[in-house]
Coordinates of C-alpha atoms in Angstrom, one line a residue:
X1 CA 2.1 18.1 -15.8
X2 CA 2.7 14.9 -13.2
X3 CA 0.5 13.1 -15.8
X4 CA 3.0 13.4 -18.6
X5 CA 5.9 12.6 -16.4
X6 CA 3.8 9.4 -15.2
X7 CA 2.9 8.4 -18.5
X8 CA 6.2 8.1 -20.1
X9 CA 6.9 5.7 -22.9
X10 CA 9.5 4.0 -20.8
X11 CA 9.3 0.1 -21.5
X12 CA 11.1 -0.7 -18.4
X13 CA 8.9 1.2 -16.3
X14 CA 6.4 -0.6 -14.3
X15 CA 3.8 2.4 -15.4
X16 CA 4.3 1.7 -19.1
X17 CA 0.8 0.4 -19.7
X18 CA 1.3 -2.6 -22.6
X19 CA -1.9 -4.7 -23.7
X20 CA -0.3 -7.6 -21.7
X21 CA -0.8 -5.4 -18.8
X22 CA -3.9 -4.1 -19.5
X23 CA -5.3 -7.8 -20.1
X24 CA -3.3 -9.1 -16.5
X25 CA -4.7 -6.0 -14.8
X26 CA -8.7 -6.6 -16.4
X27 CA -8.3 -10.4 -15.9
X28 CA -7.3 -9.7 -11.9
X29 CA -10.1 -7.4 -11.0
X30 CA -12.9 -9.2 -12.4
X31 CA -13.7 -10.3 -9.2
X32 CA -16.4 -8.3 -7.4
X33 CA -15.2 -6.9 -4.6
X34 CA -12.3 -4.9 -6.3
X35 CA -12.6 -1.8 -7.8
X36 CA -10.5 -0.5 -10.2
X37 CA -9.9 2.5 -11.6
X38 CA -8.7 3.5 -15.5
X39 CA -5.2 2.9 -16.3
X40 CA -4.0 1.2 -13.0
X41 CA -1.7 -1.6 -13.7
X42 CA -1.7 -5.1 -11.5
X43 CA 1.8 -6.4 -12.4
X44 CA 2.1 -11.0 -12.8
X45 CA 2.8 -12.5 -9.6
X46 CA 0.5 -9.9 -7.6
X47 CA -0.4 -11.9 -4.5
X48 CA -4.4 -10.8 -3.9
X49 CA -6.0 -12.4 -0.5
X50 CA -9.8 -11.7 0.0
X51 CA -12.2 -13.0 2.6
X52 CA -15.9 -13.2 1.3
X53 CA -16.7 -9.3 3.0
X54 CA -13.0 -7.5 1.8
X55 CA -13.0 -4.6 -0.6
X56 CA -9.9 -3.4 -2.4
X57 CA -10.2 -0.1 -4.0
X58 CA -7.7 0.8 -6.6
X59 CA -7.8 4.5 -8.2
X60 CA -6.6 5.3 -11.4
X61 CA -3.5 5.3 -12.9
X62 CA -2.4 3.1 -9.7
X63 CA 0.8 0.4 -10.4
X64 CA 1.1 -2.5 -7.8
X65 CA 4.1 -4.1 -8.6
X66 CA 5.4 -8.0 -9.2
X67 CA 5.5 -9.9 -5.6
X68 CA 3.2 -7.6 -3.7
X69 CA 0.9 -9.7 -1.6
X70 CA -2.7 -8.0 -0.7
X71 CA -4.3 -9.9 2.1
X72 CA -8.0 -8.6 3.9
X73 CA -8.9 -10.4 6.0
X74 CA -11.9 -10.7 8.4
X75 CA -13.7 -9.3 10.3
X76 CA -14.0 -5.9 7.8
X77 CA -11.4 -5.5 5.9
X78 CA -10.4 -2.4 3.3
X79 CA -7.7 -1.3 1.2
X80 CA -7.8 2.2 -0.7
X81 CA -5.4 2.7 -3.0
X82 CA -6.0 6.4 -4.5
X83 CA -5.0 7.8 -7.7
X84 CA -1.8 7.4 -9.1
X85 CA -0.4 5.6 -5.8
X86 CA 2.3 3.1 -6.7
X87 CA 3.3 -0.1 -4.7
X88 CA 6.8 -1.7 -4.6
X89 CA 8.0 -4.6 -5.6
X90 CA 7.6 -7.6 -2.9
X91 CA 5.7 -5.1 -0.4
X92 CA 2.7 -6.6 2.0
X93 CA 0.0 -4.5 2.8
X94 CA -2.3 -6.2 5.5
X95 CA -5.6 -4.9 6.3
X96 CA -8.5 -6.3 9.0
X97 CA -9.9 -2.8 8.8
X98 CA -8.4 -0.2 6.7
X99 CA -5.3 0.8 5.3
X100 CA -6.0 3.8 3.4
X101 CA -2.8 5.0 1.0
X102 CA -3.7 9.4 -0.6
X103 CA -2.9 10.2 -3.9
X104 CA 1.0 10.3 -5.5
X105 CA 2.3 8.4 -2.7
X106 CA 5.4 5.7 -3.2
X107 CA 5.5 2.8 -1.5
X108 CA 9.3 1.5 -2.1
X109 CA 9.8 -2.1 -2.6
X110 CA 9.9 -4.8 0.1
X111 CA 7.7 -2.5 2.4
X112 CA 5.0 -4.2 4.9
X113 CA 2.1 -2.3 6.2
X114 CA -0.3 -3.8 9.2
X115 CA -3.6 -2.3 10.9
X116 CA -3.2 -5.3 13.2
X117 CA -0.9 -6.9 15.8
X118 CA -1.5 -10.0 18.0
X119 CA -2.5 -10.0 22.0
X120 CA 0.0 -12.0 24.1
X121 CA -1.7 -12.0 27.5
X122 CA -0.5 -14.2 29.8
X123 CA -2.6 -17.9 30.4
X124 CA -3.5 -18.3 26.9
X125 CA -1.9 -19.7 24.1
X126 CA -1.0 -16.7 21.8
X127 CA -2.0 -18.5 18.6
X128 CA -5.8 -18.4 20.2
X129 CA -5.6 -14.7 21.1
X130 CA -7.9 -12.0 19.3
X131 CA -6.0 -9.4 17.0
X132 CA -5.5 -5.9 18.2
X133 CA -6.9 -3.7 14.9
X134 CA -6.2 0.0 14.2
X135 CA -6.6 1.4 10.9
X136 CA -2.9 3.1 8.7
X137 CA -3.4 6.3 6.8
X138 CA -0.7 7.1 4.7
X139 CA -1.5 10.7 3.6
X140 CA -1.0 11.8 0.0
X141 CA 2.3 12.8 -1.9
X142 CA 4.4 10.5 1.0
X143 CA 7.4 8.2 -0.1
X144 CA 8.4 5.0 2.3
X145 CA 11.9 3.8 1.3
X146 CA 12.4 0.3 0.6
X147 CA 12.0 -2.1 3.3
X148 CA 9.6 0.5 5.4
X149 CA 7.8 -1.3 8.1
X150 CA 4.5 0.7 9.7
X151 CA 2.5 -0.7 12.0
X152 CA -1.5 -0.8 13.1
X153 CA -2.4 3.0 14.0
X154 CA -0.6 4.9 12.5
X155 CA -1.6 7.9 10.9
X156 CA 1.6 9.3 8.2
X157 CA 0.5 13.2 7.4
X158 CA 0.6 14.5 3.7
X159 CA 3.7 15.0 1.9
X160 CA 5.8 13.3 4.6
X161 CA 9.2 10.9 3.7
X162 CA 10.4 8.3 5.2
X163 CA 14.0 6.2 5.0
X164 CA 14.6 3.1 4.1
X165 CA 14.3 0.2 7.1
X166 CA 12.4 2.1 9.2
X167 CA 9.8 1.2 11.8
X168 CA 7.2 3.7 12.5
X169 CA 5.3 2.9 15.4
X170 CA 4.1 6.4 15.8
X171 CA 2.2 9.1 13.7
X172 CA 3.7 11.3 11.5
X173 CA 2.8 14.9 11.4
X174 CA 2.7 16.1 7.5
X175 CA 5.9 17.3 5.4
X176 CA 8.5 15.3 8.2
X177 CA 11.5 13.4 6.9
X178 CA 11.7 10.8 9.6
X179 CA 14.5 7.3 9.8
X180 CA 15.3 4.7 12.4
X181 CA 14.3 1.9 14.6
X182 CA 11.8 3.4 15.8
X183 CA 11.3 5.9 12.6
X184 CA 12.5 9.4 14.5
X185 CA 12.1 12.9 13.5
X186 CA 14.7 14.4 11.4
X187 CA 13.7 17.5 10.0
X188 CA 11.0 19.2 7.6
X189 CA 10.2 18.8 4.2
X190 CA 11.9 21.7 2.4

């Protein structure tokens, strides 16, 4: 049943799967350390940044919209995309050790996901600090709203919603609606 609806012959759809697509999509993953799945699409202008060790998985029937920028880098960095996840227009997804997206979730447009954040100790020049890495989850069947910002450690449970703008600097138990500056509860998942 979610197949069909995903599978729509809907030309202005960024899941309608054309040969252009299909070619952009097979022409983008030729390189060795992506994996991708059947039927995912990799939209023109997809930003993909991989040091020599990253590994990008994308399942199938996965759609990474125009704009998006991909960037792993060092020291081991991982991106899983499972089936049928679908990326947003213009959204950054920035892994030094995982970001791990579960299956049906929606990342809006404009989004930006981090595993990392910068020390700032005093006595040293920031820009020669070392990261601070913690890996995202984003469970399965979530949705961020556009312009979602999560940041490194943070663990969103399954089925869970998010609002548009929001920060989450915190997990999120599974099937929460949550909003804000910081991303606050604000009630269940009916």
């Amino acid at each position: 049943m979610v197949e069909k609806r995903l599978l729509l012959k809907d030309k202005a759809s960024m899941r309608y799967i054309s040969w252009r697509r299909r070619l952009f999509t097979f022409l983008k993953t030729l390189d060795r350390r992506i994996e991708c799945g059947k039927n995912a699409v990799i939209m023109p202008h997809v930003d993909l940044r991989l040091t020599d060790n990253a590994k990008l998985i994308i399942g199938d029937y996965c759609v990474i919209d125009s704009y998006a920028m991909l960037q792993l880098s060092k020291p081991e960095p991982r991106i899983i995309l499972e089936d049928y996840v679908t990326v947003g227009r213009g959204t950054f997804i920035s892994a030094k050790k995982l970001v791990h997206i579960g299956k049906y979730s929606m990342i809006g447009p404009f989004c930006q996901i981090n595993d990392q954040s910068h020390s700032y100790a005093k006595g040293e020049l920031i820009m020669n600090q070392l990261a601070c890495i913690e890996p995202v989850r984003i469970g399965s069947d979530c949705w961020l709203g556009s312009g979602v910002r999560v940041l490194m450690g943070v663990t969103i449970g399954d089925g869970s919603v998010i609002g548009a703008g929001s920060i989450v600097t915190k997990s999120i138990p599974p099937y929460q609606i949550w909003a804000g500056n910081p991303a606050r509860y604000i009630r269940d998942r009916d």
